[in-house]
XYZ file of N, CA and C in Angstrom:
453
model
N -22.655 25.083 -14.498
C -22.069 23.796 -14.165
C -22.282 23.535 -12.676
N -22.821 22.369 -12.367
C -23.060 22.036 -10.965
C -21.813 21.420 -10.341
N -21.713 21.665 -9.064
C -20.579 21.120 -8.315
C -20.834 19.661 -7.973
N -19.762 18.862 -8.046
C -19.840 17.454 -7.634
C -18.940 17.265 -6.425
N -19.405 16.465 -5.522
C -18.589 16.112 -4.360
C -18.297 14.628 -4.464
N -17.013 14.310 -4.567
C -16.580 12.925 -4.666
C -15.597 12.658 -3.536
N -15.742 11.516 -2.924
C -14.898 11.137 -1.793
C -13.908 10.073 -2.244
N -12.654 10.275 -1.939
C -11.607 9.306 -2.248
C -11.099 8.722 -0.931
N -11.273 7.416 -0.764
C -10.817 6.715 0.435
C -9.631 5.856 0.004
N -8.492 6.093 0.618
C -7.262 5.424 0.192
C -6.921 4.251 1.112
N -6.909 3.065 0.525
C -6.415 1.833 1.157
C -7.004 1.523 2.544
N -8.313 1.472 2.663
C -8.902 1.167 3.981
C -8.993 -0.338 4.214
N -7.880 -1.011 4.096
C -7.876 -2.468 4.133
C -7.585 -3.022 5.515
N -7.981 -4.270 5.682
C -7.803 -4.955 6.959
C -6.340 -4.919 7.405
N -5.401 -5.129 6.488
C -3.986 -5.135 6.874
C -3.533 -3.807 7.483
N -4.209 -2.705 7.154
C -3.866 -1.401 7.720
C -4.783 -0.992 8.873
N -6.034 -1.434 8.827
C -7.059 -0.894 9.720
C -7.485 -1.809 10.862
N -6.923 -2.971 10.943
C -7.268 -3.919 12.005
C -6.009 -4.152 12.845
N -6.137 -4.100 14.159
C -4.948 -4.302 15.004
C -4.209 -5.605 14.736
N -4.876 -6.598 14.126
C -4.208 -7.857 13.783
C -3.657 -7.835 12.355
N -3.816 -6.711 11.661
C -3.362 -6.605 10.274
C -1.850 -6.640 10.155
N -1.385 -7.003 8.984
C 0.057 -7.168 8.733
C 0.840 -5.862 8.857
N 0.207 -4.734 8.582
C 0.893 -3.440 8.662
C -0.064 -2.420 9.280
N -0.562 -2.797 10.447
C -1.566 -1.997 11.161
C -1.072 -0.578 11.435
N -1.945 0.379 11.172
C -1.689 1.781 11.478
C -2.486 2.099 12.747
N -1.801 2.356 13.849
C -2.516 2.598 15.101
C -3.589 3.685 14.962
N -4.780 3.345 15.394
C -5.896 4.289 15.347
C -6.704 4.244 14.063
N -6.266 3.475 13.079
C -6.966 3.459 11.785
C -8.395 2.958 11.911
N -8.636 2.013 12.821
C -10.002 1.501 12.976
C -10.930 2.603 13.480
N -10.401 3.499 14.303
C -11.206 4.637 14.776
C -11.440 5.624 13.632
N -10.414 5.805 12.785
C -10.588 6.669 11.615
C -11.697 6.137 10.710
N -11.750 4.810 10.537
C -12.795 4.216 9.693
C -14.178 4.460 10.287
N -14.271 4.400 11.603
C -15.539 4.700 12.273
C -15.959 6.141 12.047
N -15.006 7.066 12.178
C -15.313 8.486 11.952
C -15.684 8.733 10.492
N -14.992 8.054 9.586
C -15.295 8.200 8.163
C -16.703 7.692 7.864
N -17.077 6.570 8.463
C -18.421 6.023 8.262
C -19.490 7.001 8.748
N -19.264 7.617 9.901
C -20.209 8.614 10.429
C -20.325 9.780 9.448
N -19.191 10.236 8.922
C -19.206 11.349 7.969
C -19.988 10.979 6.707
N -19.770 9.768 6.196
C -20.473 9.334 4.977
C -21.974 9.298 5.226
N -22.381 8.753 6.361
C -23.819 8.709 6.672
C -24.390 10.118 6.786
N -23.640 11.020 7.425
C -24.112 12.391 7.626
C -24.234 13.149 6.306
N -23.297 12.908 5.391
C -23.261 13.666 4.139
C -23.755 12.881 2.928
N -24.382 11.721 3.159
C -24.689 10.824 2.036
C -25.507 11.480 0.932
N -26.369 12.408 1.255
C -27.170 13.045 0.202
C -26.364 14.070 -0.596
N -25.211 14.467 -0.090
C -24.383 15.469 -0.778
C -23.216 14.857 -1.542
N -22.870 13.613 -1.234
C -21.735 12.956 -1.892
C -22.225 12.312 -3.181
N -21.605 12.704 -4.296
C -22.004 12.145 -5.591
C -21.445 10.749 -5.824
N -20.248 10.516 -5.365
C -19.662 9.190 -5.572
C -18.542 8.970 -4.566
N -18.281 7.700 -4.297
C -17.205 7.310 -3.386
C -16.268 6.399 -4.160
N -14.991 6.725 -4.135
C -13.962 5.922 -4.800
C -13.049 5.357 -3.713
N -12.730 4.085 -3.818
C -11.889 3.426 -2.821
C -10.719 2.770 -3.532
N -9.494 3.074 -3.090
C -8.310 2.420 -3.651
C -7.922 1.244 -2.764
N -7.202 0.296 -3.356
C -6.698 -0.847 -2.609
C -5.207 -0.994 -2.864
N -4.429 -1.081 -1.803
C -3.017 -1.411 -1.915
C -2.964 -2.891 -2.277
N -2.175 -3.257 -3.264
C -2.171 -4.636 -3.759
C -0.760 -5.083 -4.082
N -0.358 -6.229 -3.526
C 0.982 -6.752 -3.776
C 0.948 -8.255 -4.011
N 1.893 -8.706 -4.822
C 2.158 -10.138 -4.951
C 3.134 -10.514 -3.832
N 3.234 -11.783 -3.529
C 4.164 -12.230 -2.487
C 5.594 -11.859 -2.867
N 5.974 -12.139 -4.125
C 7.306 -11.759 -4.597
C 7.204 -10.324 -5.096
N 7.640 -9.395 -4.274
C 7.515 -7.963 -4.557
C 8.829 -7.298 -4.176
N 9.234 -6.311 -4.935
C 10.537 -5.669 -4.731
C 10.699 -5.065 -3.332
N 9.607 -4.764 -2.674
C 9.690 -4.164 -1.339
C 9.435 -5.166 -0.217
N 9.443 -6.454 -0.543
C 9.277 -7.493 0.485
C 10.609 -8.219 0.706
N 10.861 -8.670 1.918
C 12.148 -9.308 2.229
C 12.524 -10.464 1.304
N 11.542 -11.266 0.893
C 11.841 -12.455 0.098
C 12.484 -12.128 -1.257
N 12.320 -10.900 -1.729
C 12.855 -10.489 -3.023
C 14.380 -10.346 -2.994
N 14.939 -10.042 -1.811
C 16.358 -9.714 -1.654
C 17.073 -10.718 -0.771
N 18.389 -10.800 -0.940
C 19.223 -11.583 -0.027
C 20.609 -10.941 0.027
N 21.305 -11.198 1.135
C 22.689 -10.735 1.248
C 23.622 -11.860 0.798
N 24.919 -11.671 0.969
C 25.894 -12.663 0.489
C 25.781 -14.001 1.227
N 25.145 -14.003 2.396
C 24.953 -15.249 3.154
C 23.579 -15.889 2.889
N 22.790 -15.240 2.051
C 21.459 -15.761 1.740
C 20.368 -15.289 2.682
N 20.707 -14.348 3.578
C 19.711 -13.814 4.514
C 18.880 -12.720 3.855
N 17.592 -12.728 4.148
C 16.707 -11.677 3.646
C 16.817 -10.454 4.557
N 16.601 -9.267 4.008
C 16.720 -8.059 4.843
C 15.590 -7.968 5.866
N 15.900 -7.418 7.023
C 14.842 -7.176 8.004
C 13.863 -6.120 7.475
N 12.659 -6.173 7.970
C 11.658 -5.159 7.648
C 12.214 -3.780 8.025
N 11.895 -2.797 7.213
C 12.290 -1.388 7.348
C 13.748 -1.126 6.958
N 14.411 -2.122 6.362
C 15.743 -1.892 5.798
C 15.591 -1.004 4.571
N 16.490 -0.047 4.409
C 16.537 0.746 3.180
C 17.602 0.145 2.272
N 17.276 0.023 0.998
C 18.206 -0.520 0.014
C 18.450 0.552 -1.043
N 19.706 0.947 -1.180
C 20.074 2.004 -2.119
C 20.660 1.413 -3.405
N 20.821 2.261 -4.371
C 21.490 1.878 -5.618
C 22.876 1.333 -5.304
N 23.611 2.037 -4.452
C 24.970 1.617 -4.093
C 24.961 0.247 -3.422
N 23.970 -0.013 -2.576
C 23.868 -1.323 -1.919
C 23.757 -2.443 -2.955
N 22.968 -2.202 -3.982
C 22.771 -3.230 -5.012
C 24.028 -3.347 -5.878
N 24.570 -2.226 -6.313
C 25.764 -2.253 -7.161
C 26.969 -2.858 -6.447
N 27.071 -2.640 -5.126
C 28.198 -3.164 -4.361
C 27.956 -4.558 -3.782
N 26.828 -5.159 -4.102
C 26.556 -6.525 -3.671
C 26.114 -6.676 -2.234
N 25.800 -5.574 -1.556
C 25.273 -5.687 -0.195
C 23.960 -6.468 -0.252
N 23.144 -6.149 -1.254
C 21.893 -6.865 -1.498
C 21.833 -7.253 -2.958
N 21.329 -8.445 -3.210
C 21.079 -8.899 -4.576
C 19.710 -9.558 -4.586
N 19.184 -9.770 -5.762
C 17.856 -10.378 -5.846
C 17.928 -11.876 -5.575
N 16.906 -12.391 -4.942
C 16.812 -13.823 -4.685
C 16.700 -14.588 -6.004
N 15.990 -14.009 -6.954
C 15.849 -14.587 -8.291
C 16.815 -13.828 -9.205
N 17.904 -14.455 -9.647
C 18.925 -13.748 -10.435
C 18.372 -13.019 -11.668
N 17.354 -13.567 -12.285
C 16.786 -12.943 -13.477
C 16.110 -11.604 -13.218
N 15.897 -11.254 -11.969
C 15.259 -9.975 -11.630
C 16.269 -8.888 -11.278
N 17.565 -9.234 -11.293
C 18.596 -8.287 -10.847
C 18.586 -6.983 -11.659
N 18.636 -7.066 -12.973
C 18.711 -5.845 -13.794
C 17.512 -4.932 -13.569
N 16.358 -5.564 -13.520
C 15.134 -4.778 -13.298
C 15.177 -4.094 -11.927
N 15.629 -4.815 -10.907
C 15.700 -4.254 -9.562
C 16.733 -3.130 -9.481
N 17.871 -3.330 -10.136
C 18.891 -2.286 -10.143
C 18.355 -1.024 -10.820
N 17.673 -1.193 -11.909
C 17.084 -0.043 -12.605
C 16.071 0.664 -11.704
N 15.319 -0.103 -10.964
C 14.313 0.465 -10.062
C 14.956 1.336 -8.979
N 15.992 0.823 -8.311
C 16.624 1.620 -7.248
C 17.393 2.804 -7.836
N 17.904 2.669 -9.053
C 18.539 3.807 -9.731
C 17.519 4.923 -9.975
N 16.342 4.540 -10.446
C 15.286 5.535 -10.709
C 14.846 6.212 -9.416
N 14.725 5.434 -8.348
C 14.376 6.052 -7.066
C 15.408 7.105 -6.682
N 16.689 6.764 -6.849
C 17.755 7.709 -6.514
C 17.706 8.939 -7.422
N 17.504 8.727 -8.712
C 17.430 9.847 -9.658
C 16.287 10.799 -9.320
N 15.186 10.232 -8.860
C 14.037 11.073 -8.500
C 14.266 11.826 -7.195
N 15.261 11.379 -6.403
C 15.642 12.093 -5.195
C 14.604 12.123 -4.093
N 13.666 11.193 -4.102
C 12.611 11.236 -3.092
C 12.889 10.313 -1.913
N 13.260 9.090 -2.188
C 13.490 8.136 -1.110
C 14.187 6.901 -1.649
N 14.760 6.139 -0.726
C 15.339 4.846 -1.080
C 14.246 3.786 -0.953
N 14.516 2.645 -1.526
C 13.603 1.516 -1.398
C 13.569 1.073 0.058
N 12.392 0.974 0.622
C 12.213 0.480 1.986
C 11.582 -0.897 1.922
N 12.088 -1.802 2.728
C 11.540 -3.155 2.794
C 10.409 -3.179 3.819
N 9.268 -3.660 3.381
C 8.072 -3.759 4.226
C 7.741 -5.227 4.448
N 7.098 -5.502 5.562
C 6.619 -6.868 5.724
C 5.516 -7.103 4.686
N 5.370 -8.333 4.230
C 4.321 -8.606 3.252
C 2.957 -8.168 3.791
N 2.261 -7.405 2.997
C 0.953 -6.873 3.390
C 0.093 -6.701 2.142
N -1.194 -6.702 2.336
C -2.154 -6.531 1.244
C -1.836 -7.458 0.078
N -1.511 -8.708 0.424
C -1.217 -9.702 -0.609
C -2.508 -10.049 -1.334
N -2.454 -9.997 -2.644
C -3.641 -10.220 -3.462
C -4.284 -11.553 -3.080
N -5.559 -11.493 -2.763
C -6.325 -12.680 -2.395
C -6.313 -13.006 -0.918
N -5.486 -12.319 -0.139
C -5.426 -12.602 1.297
C -6.549 -11.862 2.030
N -6.901 -12.327 3.237
C -7.921 -11.612 4.010
C -7.539 -10.160 4.300
N -6.247 -9.873 4.403
C -5.810 -8.507 4.677
C -5.876 -7.594 3.465
N -5.932 -8.172 2.268
C -5.983 -7.383 1.033
C -7.376 -6.826 0.818
N -8.284 -7.678 0.548
C -9.647 -7.240 0.295
C -10.598 -8.201 0.966
N -10.178 -8.686 2.124
C -11.038 -9.555 2.895
C -12.252 -8.779 3.350
N -12.321 -7.579 2.895
C -13.447 -6.714 3.191
C -12.957 -5.404 3.737
N -13.645 -4.366 3.361
C -13.399 -3.083 4.003
C -13.765 -3.268 5.466
N -13.216 -2.450 6.330
C -13.713 -2.523 7.703
C -15.243 -2.453 7.673
N -15.906 -3.324 8.408
C -17.360 -3.480 8.327
C -18.107 -2.158 8.469
N -17.661 -1.315 9.369
C -18.364 -0.057 9.608
C -18.316 0.836 8.356
N -17.210 0.827 7.646
C -17.092 1.630 6.432
C -17.902 1.005 5.297
N -17.843 -0.308 5.173
C -18.595 -1.005 4.127
C -20.087 -0.702 4.257
N -20.622 -0.796 5.462
C -22.050 -0.537 5.686
C -22.417 0.896 5.332
N -21.557 1.832 5.692
C -21.845 3.235 5.373
C -21.839 3.457 3.867
N -20.895 2.866 3.162
C -20.830 3.021 1.703
C -22.051 2.382 1.044
N -22.504 1.248 1.555
C -23.676 0.585 0.988
C -24.953 1.378 1.245
N -24.998 2.128 2.320
C -26.188 2.907 2.665
C -26.309 4.169 1.827
N -25.224 4.577 1.205
C -25.231 5.793 0.398
C -25.950 5.517 -0.915
N -27.017 6.264 -1.204
C -27.715 6.035 -2.479
C -26.850 6.442 -3.654
N -27.002 5.733 -4.767
C -26.272 6.080 -5.994
C -26.752 7.435 -6.468
N -25.843 8.219 -6.989
C -26.159 9.561 -7.477
C -27.055 9.476 -8.714
N -27.993 10.381 -8.797
C -28.836 10.460 -9.992
C -28.493 11.686 -10.809
N -27.480 12.440 -10.373
C -27.091 13.648 -11.115
C -26.288 13.299 -12.316
């Protein structure tokens, strides 16, 4: 059995990798440059490249617009919302019909014991330039230069 080398690139989107992106990760544009150099250097050894995309609708459980407090204010970015917050009315859904689903979601997060729901600024909105307005150009060019595997 021959060995395969496959590269997985996770969410190299404009919203994360461009300083003007909605949820820019400092230094990500440099990481994309280094990744492109690596792909060019190893292109004959890489069998395939897989790229994931973070994708959200505008109305999303982790975006401020989904939630409101008793005064109708949306939570600030990076607010954590717990099961208790929802059950005690600290936060409720902006759309009443989504309340049960949202409560179940934060309950499951608590049951899994990993983290509470964190509110993020809207990012990687489907169809927006930050979503798939293109991979960072340097990475896109490197991926296009890689010949398709014949193995």
